[in-house]
PDB file of C-alpha atoms and ligand atoms in Angstrom:
ATOM      1  CA  UNK A   1      16.818   1.720 -24.284  1.00 77.00           C
ATOM      2  CA  UNK A   2      15.476  -0.345 -21.423  1.00 87.00           C
ATOM      3  CA  UNK A   3      13.236   0.681 -19.047  1.00 95.00           C
ATOM      4  CA  UNK A   4      13.979   0.477 -14.968  1.00 97.00           C
ATOM      5  CA  UNK A   5      10.992  -2.069 -14.694  1.00 98.00           C
ATOM      6  CA  UNK A   6      11.341  -4.008 -17.659  1.00 97.00           C
ATOM      7  CA  UNK A   7       9.582  -7.693 -17.840  1.00 96.00           C
ATOM      8  CA  UNK A   8       8.837  -6.660 -14.026  1.00 98.00           C
ATOM      9  CA  UNK A   9       5.068  -8.423 -12.765  1.00 98.00           C
ATOM     10  CA  UNK A  10       3.727  -6.388  -9.745  1.00 98.00           C
ATOM     11  CA  UNK A  11       0.663  -6.651  -8.010  1.00 99.00           C
ATOM     12  CA  UNK A  12      -0.275  -3.330  -6.461  1.00 99.00           C
ATOM     13  CA  UNK A  13      -3.778  -3.152  -4.309  1.00 99.00           C
ATOM     14  CA  UNK A  14      -6.146  -0.490  -3.954  1.00 98.00           C
ATOM     15  CA  UNK A  15      -4.671   0.600  -7.379  1.00 98.00           C
ATOM     16  CA  UNK A  16      -8.112   1.882  -8.721  1.00 98.00           C
ATOM     17  CA  UNK A  17      -7.239   5.122  -6.945  1.00 98.00           C
ATOM     18  CA  UNK A  18      -5.040   7.792  -5.392  1.00 98.00           C
ATOM     19  CA  UNK A  19      -1.496   6.683  -4.639  1.00 98.00           C
ATOM     20  CA  UNK A  20      -2.216   2.850  -5.858  1.00 98.00           C
ATOM     21  CA  UNK A  21      -3.063   4.132  -8.935  1.00 98.00           C
ATOM     22  CA  UNK A  22      -0.482   6.534  -9.685  1.00 98.00           C
ATOM     23  CA  UNK A  23       2.137   4.017  -8.680  1.00 98.00           C
ATOM     24  CA  UNK A  24       0.275   1.612 -11.351  1.00 98.00           C
ATOM     25  CA  UNK A  25       0.469   4.465 -14.348  1.00 98.00           C
ATOM     26  CA  UNK A  26       4.103   4.855 -13.494  1.00 98.00           C
ATOM     27  CA  UNK A  27       5.201   1.564 -12.956  1.00 98.00           C
ATOM     28  CA  UNK A  28       3.459   0.782 -16.482  1.00 98.00           C
ATOM     29  CA  UNK A  29       5.443   3.423 -18.299  1.00 98.00           C
ATOM     30  CA  UNK A  30       8.693   2.097 -16.684  1.00 98.00           C
ATOM     31  CA  UNK A  31       8.050  -1.274 -18.304  1.00 98.00           C
ATOM     32  CA  UNK A  32       6.368  -2.932 -16.029  1.00 98.00           C
ATOM     33  CA  UNK A  33       3.225  -5.376 -16.285  1.00 98.00           C
ATOM     34  CA  UNK A  34       0.739  -4.230 -13.376  1.00 98.00           C
ATOM     35  CA  UNK A  35      -2.050  -6.386 -11.812  1.00 98.00           C
ATOM     36  CA  UNK A  36      -4.424  -3.509 -10.923  1.00 98.00           C
ATOM     37  CA  UNK A  37      -6.488  -4.880  -7.662  1.00 99.00           C
ATOM     38  CA  UNK A  38      -9.323  -3.067  -6.147  1.00 98.00           C
ATOM     39  CA  UNK A  39     -12.361  -3.784  -4.501  1.00 98.00           C
ATOM     40  CA  UNK A  40     -14.641  -1.241  -6.839  1.00 98.00           C
ATOM     41  CA  UNK A  41     -14.940  -2.696 -10.620  1.00 98.00           C
ATOM     42  CA  UNK A  42     -15.503   0.371 -12.069  1.00 98.00           C
ATOM     43  CA  UNK A  43     -12.019   1.941 -10.467  1.00 98.00           C
ATOM     44  CA  UNK A  44     -10.502  -1.102 -11.891  1.00 98.00           C
ATOM     45  CA  UNK A  45     -11.739  -0.922 -15.335  1.00 98.00           C
ATOM     46  CA  UNK A  46     -10.893   2.452 -15.984  1.00 98.00           C
ATOM     47  CA  UNK A  47      -7.360   2.271 -14.780  1.00 98.00           C
ATOM     48  CA  UNK A  48      -6.829  -1.163 -16.917  1.00 98.00           C
ATOM     49  CA  UNK A  49      -8.655   0.994 -19.966  1.00 98.00           C
ATOM     50  CA  UNK A  50      -6.176   4.052 -19.367  1.00 98.00           C
ATOM     51  CA  UNK A  51      -3.213   1.928 -19.172  1.00 98.00           C
ATOM     52  CA  UNK A  52      -4.142  -0.544 -21.752  1.00 98.00           C
ATOM     53  CA  UNK A  53      -4.477  -4.370 -21.798  1.00 96.00           C
ATOM     54  CA  UNK A  54      -0.761  -4.830 -22.859  1.00 96.00           C
ATOM     55  CA  UNK A  55       0.424  -3.464 -19.603  1.00 98.00           C
ATOM     56  CA  UNK A  56      -2.722  -3.921 -17.232  1.00 98.00           C
ATOM     57  CA  UNK A  57      -4.531  -6.521 -16.158  1.00 98.00           C
ATOM     58  CA  UNK A  58      -7.361  -5.736 -13.567  1.00 98.00           C
ATOM     59  CA  UNK A  59      -8.980  -8.032 -10.769  1.00 98.00           C
ATOM     60  CA  UNK A  60     -11.566  -7.133  -8.362  1.00 98.00           C
ATOM     61  CA  UNK A  61     -10.881  -8.585  -4.661  1.00 98.00           C
ATOM     62  CA  UNK A  62     -12.330  -7.552  -1.370  1.00 98.00           C
ATOM     63  CA  UNK A  63      -8.567  -7.721   0.554  1.00 98.00           C
ATOM     64  CA  UNK A  64     -10.620  -7.960   3.968  1.00 98.00           C
ATOM     65  CA  UNK A  65     -11.246 -11.193   2.919  1.00 98.00           C
ATOM     66  CA  UNK A  66      -8.252 -13.756   3.366  1.00 98.00           C
ATOM     67  CA  UNK A  67      -9.188 -15.826   0.498  1.00 98.00           C
ATOM     68  CA  UNK A  68      -9.540 -13.383  -2.046  1.00 98.00           C
ATOM     69  CA  UNK A  69      -6.475 -11.922  -0.753  1.00 99.00           C
ATOM     70  CA  UNK A  70      -4.866 -15.631  -1.313  1.00 98.00           C
ATOM     71  CA  UNK A  71      -6.312 -16.043  -4.763  1.00 98.00           C
ATOM     72  CA  UNK A  72      -4.717 -12.535  -6.004  1.00 98.00           C
ATOM     73  CA  UNK A  73      -1.267 -14.106  -5.381  1.00 98.00           C
ATOM     74  CA  UNK A  74      -2.688 -17.296  -6.697  1.00 98.00           C
ATOM     75  CA  UNK A  75      -4.363 -16.300  -9.987  1.00 98.00           C
ATOM     76  CA  UNK A  76      -1.308 -13.173 -10.602  1.00 98.00           C
ATOM     77  CA  UNK A  77       1.042 -16.792 -10.760  1.00 98.00           C
ATOM     78  CA  UNK A  78      -0.751 -18.414 -12.959  1.00 98.00           C
ATOM     79  CA  UNK A  79      -1.295 -15.965 -15.321  1.00 98.00           C
ATOM     80  CA  UNK A  80       2.203 -14.480 -15.232  1.00 97.00           C
ATOM     81  CA  UNK A  81       4.056 -17.287 -13.851  1.00 96.00           C
ATOM     82  CA  UNK A  82       5.291 -15.072 -11.203  1.00 96.00           C
ATOM     83  CA  UNK A  83       5.416 -11.956  -9.036  1.00 98.00           C
ATOM     84  CA  UNK A  84       8.532  -9.750  -8.761  1.00 98.00           C
ATOM     85  CA  UNK A  85       6.683  -6.875  -6.949  1.00 99.00           C
ATOM     86  CA  UNK A  86       3.842  -6.931  -4.224  1.00 99.00           C
ATOM     87  CA  UNK A  87       2.556  -3.411  -3.419  1.00 99.00           C
ATOM     88  CA  UNK A  88       0.637  -3.526  -0.252  1.00 99.00           C
ATOM     89  CA  UNK A  89      -1.293  -0.252  -0.633  1.00 98.00           C
ATOM     90  CA  UNK A  90      -4.646  -0.551  -0.148  1.00 98.00           C
ATOM     91  CA  UNK A  91      -6.111   1.229   3.145  1.00 98.00           C
ATOM     92  CA  UNK A  92      -8.790   3.011   4.571  1.00 98.00           C
ATOM     93  CA  UNK A  93      -9.118   5.357   7.391  1.00 97.00           C
ATOM     94  CA  UNK A  94     -11.237   4.681  10.685  1.00 96.00           C
ATOM     95  CA  UNK A  95     -13.123   8.230  11.381  1.00 95.00           C
ATOM     96  CA  UNK A  96     -10.438   9.100  13.826  1.00 95.00           C
ATOM     97  CA  UNK A  97     -12.060   7.096  16.486  1.00 96.00           C
ATOM     98  CA  UNK A  98     -10.368   6.828  19.808  1.00 96.00           C
ATOM     99  CA  UNK A  99     -10.389   3.500  21.587  1.00 97.00           C
ATOM    100  CA  UNK A 100     -13.345   3.488  24.219  1.00 98.00           C
ATOM    101  CA  UNK A 101     -15.694   4.435  21.091  1.00 97.00           C
ATOM    102  CA  UNK A 102     -14.121   1.458  18.472  1.00 97.00           C
ATOM    103  CA  UNK A 103     -16.979  -0.992  17.643  1.00 97.00           C
ATOM    104  CA  UNK A 104     -15.549  -4.616  17.000  1.00 98.00           C
ATOM    105  CA  UNK A 105     -16.892  -4.052  13.340  1.00 98.00           C
ATOM    106  CA  UNK A 106     -14.502  -1.261  12.627  1.00 98.00           C
ATOM    107  CA  UNK A 107     -11.494  -2.766  14.125  1.00 98.00           C
ATOM    108  CA  UNK A 108     -11.754  -6.010  11.959  1.00 98.00           C
ATOM    109  CA  UNK A 109     -12.522  -3.974   9.374  1.00 98.00           C
ATOM    110  CA  UNK A 110      -9.493  -1.109   9.365  1.00 98.00           C
ATOM    111  CA  UNK A 111      -6.944  -4.538  10.693  1.00 98.00           C
ATOM    112  CA  UNK A 112      -8.493  -6.556   7.986  1.00 98.00           C
ATOM    113  CA  UNK A 113      -7.699  -4.198   5.197  1.00 98.00           C
ATOM    114  CA  UNK A 114      -4.424  -2.348   6.145  1.00 98.00           C
ATOM    115  CA  UNK A 115      -2.649  -5.477   8.160  1.00 99.00           C
ATOM    116  CA  UNK A 116      -3.911  -8.520   7.981  1.00 99.00           C
ATOM    117  CA  UNK A 117      -4.222  -8.303   3.912  1.00 99.00           C
ATOM    118  CA  UNK A 118      -0.518  -7.052   3.687  1.00 99.00           C
ATOM    119  CA  UNK A 119       0.506  -9.982   6.098  1.00 99.00           C
ATOM    120  CA  UNK A 120      -1.783 -12.419   4.003  1.00 99.00           C
ATOM    121  CA  UNK A 121      -0.480 -11.273   0.560  1.00 99.00           C
ATOM    122  CA  UNK A 122       2.942 -11.447   1.474  1.00 99.00           C
ATOM    123  CA  UNK A 123       2.697 -14.967   3.258  1.00 99.00           C
ATOM    124  CA  UNK A 124       1.509 -16.103  -0.090  1.00 98.00           C
ATOM    125  CA  UNK A 125       3.335 -14.556  -2.362  1.00 98.00           C
ATOM    126  CA  UNK A 126       6.980 -14.767  -0.610  1.00 98.00           C
ATOM    127  CA  UNK A 127       7.195 -18.727  -1.257  1.00 98.00           C
ATOM    128  CA  UNK A 128       6.812 -18.068  -4.895  1.00 98.00           C
ATOM    129  CA  UNK A 129       9.386 -14.720  -5.058  1.00 98.00           C
ATOM    130  CA  UNK A 130      12.015 -17.360  -3.045  1.00 98.00           C
ATOM    131  CA  UNK A 131      11.293 -19.878  -5.798  1.00 97.00           C
ATOM    132  CA  UNK A 132      12.166 -17.125  -8.079  1.00 96.00           C
ATOM    133  CA  UNK A 133      15.190 -15.815  -6.155  1.00 96.00           C
ATOM    134  CA  UNK A 134      14.304 -12.685  -5.768  1.00 97.00           C
ATOM    135  CA  UNK A 135      11.018 -10.253  -4.884  1.00 98.00           C
ATOM    136  CA  UNK A 136      10.285  -6.930  -3.305  1.00 98.00           C
ATOM    137  CA  UNK A 137       7.528  -6.079  -1.046  1.00 99.00           C
ATOM    138  CA  UNK A 138       6.363  -2.492  -0.724  1.00 99.00           C
ATOM    139  CA  UNK A 139       4.098  -1.508   2.116  1.00 99.00           C
ATOM    140  CA  UNK A 140       2.057   2.150   2.332  1.00 99.00           C
ATOM    141  CA  UNK A 141       2.588   2.963   5.652  1.00 98.00           C
ATOM    142  CA  UNK A 142       1.779   6.533   7.356  1.00 98.00           C
ATOM    143  CA  UNK A 143       2.965   8.931   9.699  1.00 97.00           C
ATOM    144  CA  UNK A 144       0.467   7.293  11.747  1.00 97.00           C
ATOM    145  CA  UNK A 145       2.924   4.257  11.873  1.00 98.00           C
ATOM    146  CA  UNK A 146       5.204   6.660  14.537  1.00 97.00           C
ATOM    147  CA  UNK A 147       2.491   8.676  15.860  1.00 95.00           C
ATOM    148  CA  UNK A 148      -1.202   8.587  17.156  1.00 94.00           C
ATOM    149  CA  UNK A 149      -2.487  12.490  16.450  1.00 89.00           C
ATOM    150  CA  UNK A 150      -2.795  11.456  12.956  1.00 89.00           C
ATOM    151  CA  UNK A 151      -5.725   8.923  13.028  1.00 94.00           C
ATOM    152  CA  UNK A 152      -7.732   6.956  15.720  1.00 96.00           C
ATOM    153  CA  UNK A 153      -6.661   4.067  17.422  1.00 98.00           C
ATOM    154  CA  UNK A 154      -7.659   1.328  14.707  1.00 98.00           C
ATOM    155  CA  UNK A 155      -5.787   2.925  11.809  1.00 98.00           C
ATOM    156  CA  UNK A 156      -3.105   4.180  14.403  1.00 98.00           C
ATOM    157  CA  UNK A 157      -2.495   0.228  15.863  1.00 98.00           C
ATOM    158  CA  UNK A 158      -2.886  -1.186  12.328  1.00 98.00           C
ATOM    159  CA  UNK A 159       0.119   1.288  10.418  1.00 98.00           C
ATOM    160  CA  UNK A 160       2.359   0.773  13.330  1.00 98.00           C
ATOM    161  CA  UNK A 161       1.794  -2.839  12.860  1.00 99.00           C
ATOM    162  CA  UNK A 162       2.585  -2.702   9.109  1.00 99.00           C
ATOM    163  CA  UNK A 163       6.198  -1.273  10.111  1.00 98.00           C
ATOM    164  CA  UNK A 164       6.652  -3.945  12.262  1.00 98.00           C
ATOM    165  CA  UNK A 165       5.520  -6.425   9.027  1.00 99.00           C
ATOM    166  CA  UNK A 166       7.799  -4.762   6.725  1.00 99.00           C
ATOM    167  CA  UNK A 167      10.853  -4.871   9.302  1.00 98.00           C
ATOM    168  CA  UNK A 168      10.064  -8.569   9.833  1.00 98.00           C
ATOM    169  CA  UNK A 169      10.171  -9.537   6.264  1.00 99.00           C
ATOM    170  CA  UNK A 170      13.439  -7.867   5.362  1.00 98.00           C
ATOM    171  CA  UNK A 171      15.135  -9.364   8.376  1.00 98.00           C
ATOM    172  CA  UNK A 172      13.863 -12.765   7.708  1.00 98.00           C
ATOM    173  CA  UNK A 173      14.489 -13.197   3.743  1.00 98.00           C
ATOM    174  CA  UNK A 174      16.548 -10.307   2.864  1.00 98.00           C
ATOM    175  CA  UNK A 175      19.944 -13.051   2.494  1.00 98.00           C
ATOM    176  CA  UNK A 176      17.275 -14.473   0.044  1.00 98.00           C
ATOM    177  CA  UNK A 177      17.065 -12.004  -2.392  1.00 98.00           C
ATOM    178  CA  UNK A 178      13.826 -10.419  -1.013  1.00 98.00           C
ATOM    179  CA  UNK A 179      13.872  -7.023  -0.206  1.00 98.00           C
ATOM    180  CA  UNK A 180      10.967  -5.438   1.814  1.00 99.00           C
ATOM    181  CA  UNK A 181      10.701  -1.537   2.546  1.00 99.00           C
ATOM    182  CA  UNK A 182       7.461   1.116   3.833  1.00 99.00           C
ATOM    183  CA  UNK A 183       6.710   4.302   2.077  1.00 98.00           C
ATOM    184  CA  UNK A 184       5.816   6.550   5.291  1.00 98.00           C
ATOM    185  CA  UNK A 185       3.054   9.060   4.027  1.00 97.00           C
ATOM    186  CA  UNK A 186       1.869  12.741   5.240  1.00 95.00           C
ATOM    187  CA  UNK A 187      -1.075  14.046   3.843  1.00 92.00           C
ATOM    188  CA  UNK A 188      -2.031  13.096   0.055  1.00 94.00           C
ATOM    189  CA  UNK A 189      -4.474  14.381  -2.153  1.00 92.00           C
ATOM    190  CA  UNK A 190      -6.703  11.479  -2.771  1.00 92.00           C
ATOM    191  CA  UNK A 191     -10.504  10.247  -1.856  1.00 86.00           C
ATOM    192  CA  UNK A 192      -9.435   8.452   1.281  1.00 86.00           C
ATOM    193  CA  UNK A 193     -11.501  10.742   3.679  1.00 82.00           C
ATOM    194  CA  UNK A 194     -12.547   9.887   6.823  1.00 79.00           C
ATOM    195  CA  UNK A 195     -13.867   6.365   6.074  1.00 79.00           C
ATOM    196  CA  UNK A 196     -16.904   4.389   6.463  1.00 77.00           C
ATOM    197  CA  UNK A 197     -16.750   5.099  10.373  1.00 82.00           C
ATOM    198  CA  UNK A 198     -18.833   8.250  11.387  1.00 85.00           C
ATOM    199  CA  UNK A 199     -15.993  10.768  12.252  1.00 85.00           C
ATOM    200  CA  UNK A 200     -15.402  11.174  15.937  1.00 86.00           C
ATOM    201  CA  UNK A 201     -15.713  15.102  16.646  1.00 85.00           C
ATOM    202  CA  UNK A 202     -12.933  14.571  19.533  1.00 80.00           C
ATOM    203  CA  UNK A 203     -10.815  13.046  16.681  1.00 77.00           C
ATOM    204  CA  UNK A 204     -11.459  15.539  13.699  1.00 76.00           C
ATOM    205  CA  UNK A 205     -10.768  18.031  15.946  1.00 75.00           C
ATOM    206  CA  UNK A 206      -7.387  16.404  17.136  1.00 71.00           C
ATOM    207  CA  UNK A 207      -6.700  16.119  13.423  1.00 71.00           C
ATOM    208  CA  UNK A 208      -7.456  19.647  12.328  1.00 68.00           C
ATOM    209  CA  UNK A 209      -4.425  20.655  14.985  1.00 66.00           C
ATOM    210  CA  UNK A 210      -2.110  19.210  12.957  1.00 62.00           C
ATOM    211  CA  UNK A 211       1.118  21.080  12.474  1.00 62.00           C
ATOM    212  CA  UNK A 212       1.399  22.268   8.524  1.00 65.00           C
ATOM    213  CA  UNK A 213       4.334  20.623   6.974  1.00 68.00           C
ATOM    214  CA  UNK A 214       7.565  22.702   6.297  1.00 80.00           C
ATOM    215  CA  UNK A 215       6.342  22.293   2.887  1.00 85.00           C
ATOM    216  CA  UNK A 216       2.835  23.662   3.008  1.00 82.00           C
ATOM    217  CA  UNK A 217       0.738  21.652   1.053  1.00 87.00           C
ATOM    218  CA  UNK A 218      -0.603  17.959   0.658  1.00 90.00           C
ATOM    219  CA  UNK A 219       0.972  15.640  -1.750  1.00 94.00           C
ATOM    220  CA  UNK A 220      -0.227  14.527  -5.059  1.00 96.00           C
ATOM    221  CA  UNK A 221       0.020  10.868  -5.451  1.00 98.00           C
ATOM    222  CA  UNK A 222       2.492  11.095  -8.489  1.00 98.00           C
ATOM    223  CA  UNK A 223       4.876  12.199  -5.770  1.00 98.00           C
ATOM    224  CA  UNK A 224       4.521   9.200  -3.565  1.00 98.00           C
ATOM    225  CA  UNK A 225       4.616   7.233  -6.963  1.00 98.00           C
ATOM    226  CA  UNK A 226       7.848   8.529  -7.973  1.00 98.00           C
ATOM    227  CA  UNK A 227       9.381   6.999  -4.581  1.00 98.00           C
ATOM    228  CA  UNK A 228       7.787   3.940  -4.780  1.00 99.00           C
ATOM    229  CA  UNK A 229       9.190   3.079  -8.216  1.00 98.00           C
ATOM    230  CA  UNK A 230      12.873   3.616  -7.093  1.00 98.00           C
ATOM    231  CA  UNK A 231      11.833   1.649  -4.022  1.00 98.00           C
ATOM    232  CA  UNK A 232      10.863  -1.585  -6.137  1.00 98.00           C
ATOM    233  CA  UNK A 233      13.838  -1.372  -8.828  1.00 98.00           C
ATOM    234  CA  UNK A 234      16.999  -2.708  -8.625  1.00 97.00           C
ATOM    235  CA  UNK A 235      18.228   0.863  -8.207  1.00 98.00           C
ATOM    236  CA  UNK A 236      17.521   0.285  -4.400  1.00 98.00           C
ATOM    237  CA  UNK A 237      19.123  -3.192  -3.910  1.00 98.00           C
ATOM    238  CA  UNK A 238      20.422  -2.159  -0.666  1.00 98.00           C
ATOM    239  CA  UNK A 239      17.497  -0.675   0.860  1.00 98.00           C
ATOM    240  CA  UNK A 240      15.910  -3.111   2.832  1.00 98.00           C
ATOM    241  CA  UNK A 241      13.745  -2.779   6.168  1.00 98.00           C
ATOM    242  CA  UNK A 242      13.460   0.912   5.633  1.00 98.00           C
ATOM    243  CA  UNK A 243      10.374   2.957   6.485  1.00 98.00           C
ATOM    244  CA  UNK A 244      11.097   6.184   4.209  1.00 98.00           C
ATOM    245  CA  UNK A 245       9.209   8.789   5.099  1.00 98.00           C
ATOM    246  CA  UNK A 246       7.628  11.266   2.280  1.00 97.00           C
ATOM    247  CA  UNK A 247       5.771  14.358   4.372  1.00 94.00           C
ATOM    248  CA  UNK A 248       6.444  17.052   3.096  1.00 92.00           C
ATOM    249  CA  UNK A 249       8.977  17.792   6.340  1.00 91.00           C
ATOM    250  CA  UNK A 250       5.300  17.197   8.785  1.00 89.00           C
ATOM    251  CA  UNK A 251       7.087  14.622  10.783  1.00 89.00           C
ATOM    252  CA  UNK A 252      10.061  16.551  11.384  1.00 85.00           C
ATOM    253  CA  UNK A 253       8.187  19.885  12.288  1.00 78.00           C
TER     254      UNK A 253
HETATM  255  N1  LIG B 301      -4.144  10.015   1.539  1.00 57.62           N
HETATM  256  C1  LIG B 301      -3.123  10.416   2.150  1.00 57.62           C
HETATM  257  O1  LIG B 301      -3.400  11.037   2.898  1.00 57.62           O
HETATM  258  C2  LIG B 301      -2.510   9.078   3.248  1.00 57.62           C
HETATM  259  C3  LIG B 301      -1.710   9.294   4.096  1.00 57.62           C
HETATM  260  C4  LIG B 301      -1.194   8.197   4.951  1.00 57.62           C
HETATM  261  C5  LIG B 301      -1.316   6.997   4.416  1.00 57.62           C
HETATM  262  N2  LIG B 301      -2.260   6.546   3.320  1.00 57.62           N
HETATM  263  C6  LIG B 301      -2.107   4.986   2.902  1.00 57.62           C
HETATM  264  O2  LIG B 301      -1.907   5.541   1.453  1.00 57.62           O
HETATM  265  C7  LIG B 301      -2.750   4.065   0.603  1.00 57.62           C
HETATM  266  C8  LIG B 301      -3.612   4.333  -0.179  1.00 57.62           C
HETATM  267  O3  LIG B 301      -4.727   5.579   0.153  1.00 57.62           O
HETATM  268  P1  LIG B 301      -4.999   6.821  -0.848  1.00 57.62           P
HETATM  269  O4  LIG B 301      -5.244   7.690   0.124  1.00 57.62           O
HETATM  270  O5  LIG B 301      -4.557   6.573  -2.079  1.00 57.62           O
HETATM  271  O6  LIG B 301      -6.502   6.233  -0.695  1.00 57.62           O
HETATM  272  P2  LIG B 301      -8.112   6.041  -1.926  1.00 57.62           P
HETATM  273  O7  LIG B 301      -8.830   5.942  -1.045  1.00 57.62           O
HETATM  274  O8  LIG B 301      -7.529   6.853  -2.830  1.00 57.62           O
HETATM  275  O9  LIG B 301      -7.145   4.560  -2.593  1.00 57.62           O
HETATM  276  C9  LIG B 301      -7.133   3.301  -1.803  1.00 57.62           C
HETATM  277  C10 LIG B 301      -8.038   2.347  -2.639  1.00 57.62           C
HETATM  278  O10 LIG B 301      -8.434   1.056  -1.752  1.00 57.62           O
HETATM  279  C11 LIG B 301      -9.740   0.800  -2.288  1.00 57.62           C
HETATM  280  N3  LIG B 301      -9.754  -0.226  -0.803  1.00 57.62           N
HETATM  281  C12 LIG B 301     -10.120  -0.198  -0.059  1.00 57.62           C
HETATM  282  N4  LIG B 301     -10.640  -1.147   0.748  1.00 57.62           N
HETATM  283  C13 LIG B 301     -10.321  -2.038  -0.062  1.00 57.62           C
HETATM  284  C14 LIG B 301     -10.589  -3.662  -0.019  1.00 57.62           C
HETATM  285  N5  LIG B 301     -11.187  -4.240   1.098  1.00 57.62           N
HETATM  286  N6  LIG B 301     -10.250  -4.236  -0.931  1.00 57.62           N
HETATM  287  C15 LIG B 301      -9.595  -3.935  -2.306  1.00 57.62           C
HETATM  288  N7  LIG B 301      -9.328  -2.790  -2.348  1.00 57.62           N
HETATM  289  C16 LIG B 301      -9.550  -1.568  -1.441  1.00 57.62           C
HETATM  290  C17 LIG B 301     -10.470   1.518  -2.375  1.00 57.62           C
HETATM  291  O11 LIG B 301     -11.633   1.253  -3.613  1.00 57.62           O
HETATM  292  C18 LIG B 301      -9.461   2.629  -3.247  1.00 57.62           C
HETATM  293  O12 LIG B 301      -9.635   2.664  -4.598  1.00 57.62           O
HETATM  294  C19 LIG B 301      -3.571   3.676   2.350  1.00 57.62           C
HETATM  295  O13 LIG B 301      -2.744   2.394   2.921  1.00 57.62           O
HETATM  296  C20 LIG B 301      -3.352   4.630   3.127  1.00 57.62           C
HETATM  297  O14 LIG B 301      -3.565   4.421   4.385  1.00 57.62           O
HETATM  298  C21 LIG B 301      -2.823   7.774   2.778  1.00 57.62           C
END
């Protein structure tokens, strides 16, 4: 019996932990060869070891660096011959810091990892996908893509931008066989925390005021990965430019 992602090659960023790891594991059990990309070498090794070298290979890259992002795409194409699926998933939080308190350093770091890296990776991967006549890009967005009370300004702006990137790719390349979508996550049980920034007391206070979702718990990464599996598969052949909300009803409240 053929599996839903049989014969596909997927690059998944931030796959050493949380949502990215769950996607790597689920995609691989559904026939996909996954390239596990993360900045933390131990995490990459652990995930590749768990999945096994038949279905997974690892790459240690710092996605805040444009050259390393481009190398990620180039090295995958050299090793595997192509990229069918690109999951721009890696992301960091911003300490919930409001605009007047954001340093240039924090702003650049969050923008580079959360928004510039998906742009750099997509820009590099799309010509390869066009050559193959198909491809799908899945971006990990957030409820902070549509509102401002879930993070600080840097994260909010980066995730709003990611939705724009998603729609633009979908519009320009949909007719050439490339689909691009985003998952809009609520709270998920991962290691993301507040990021390396010192948490802003004002921001943390704001975040703690969050309305409990209609389903009163955070999601497990596997629940997100199941949506990802559908969106990158041919079962979602008419889903393009969509921002699919998966937040337990938080934003519907
Ligand atoms: N967890 C949540 O509640 C939540 C909510 C909304 C959106 N998201 C988004 O989900 C995505 C995945 O986050 P997660 O919750 O699984 O977090 P996580 O911290 O568990 O995993 C993120 C991974 O990205 C890696 N990473 C960070 N900076 C990197 C860099 N410069 N280069 C390469 N890898 C890097 C980390 O090492 C980590 O393994 C992020 O884009 C995040 O913004 C998460």
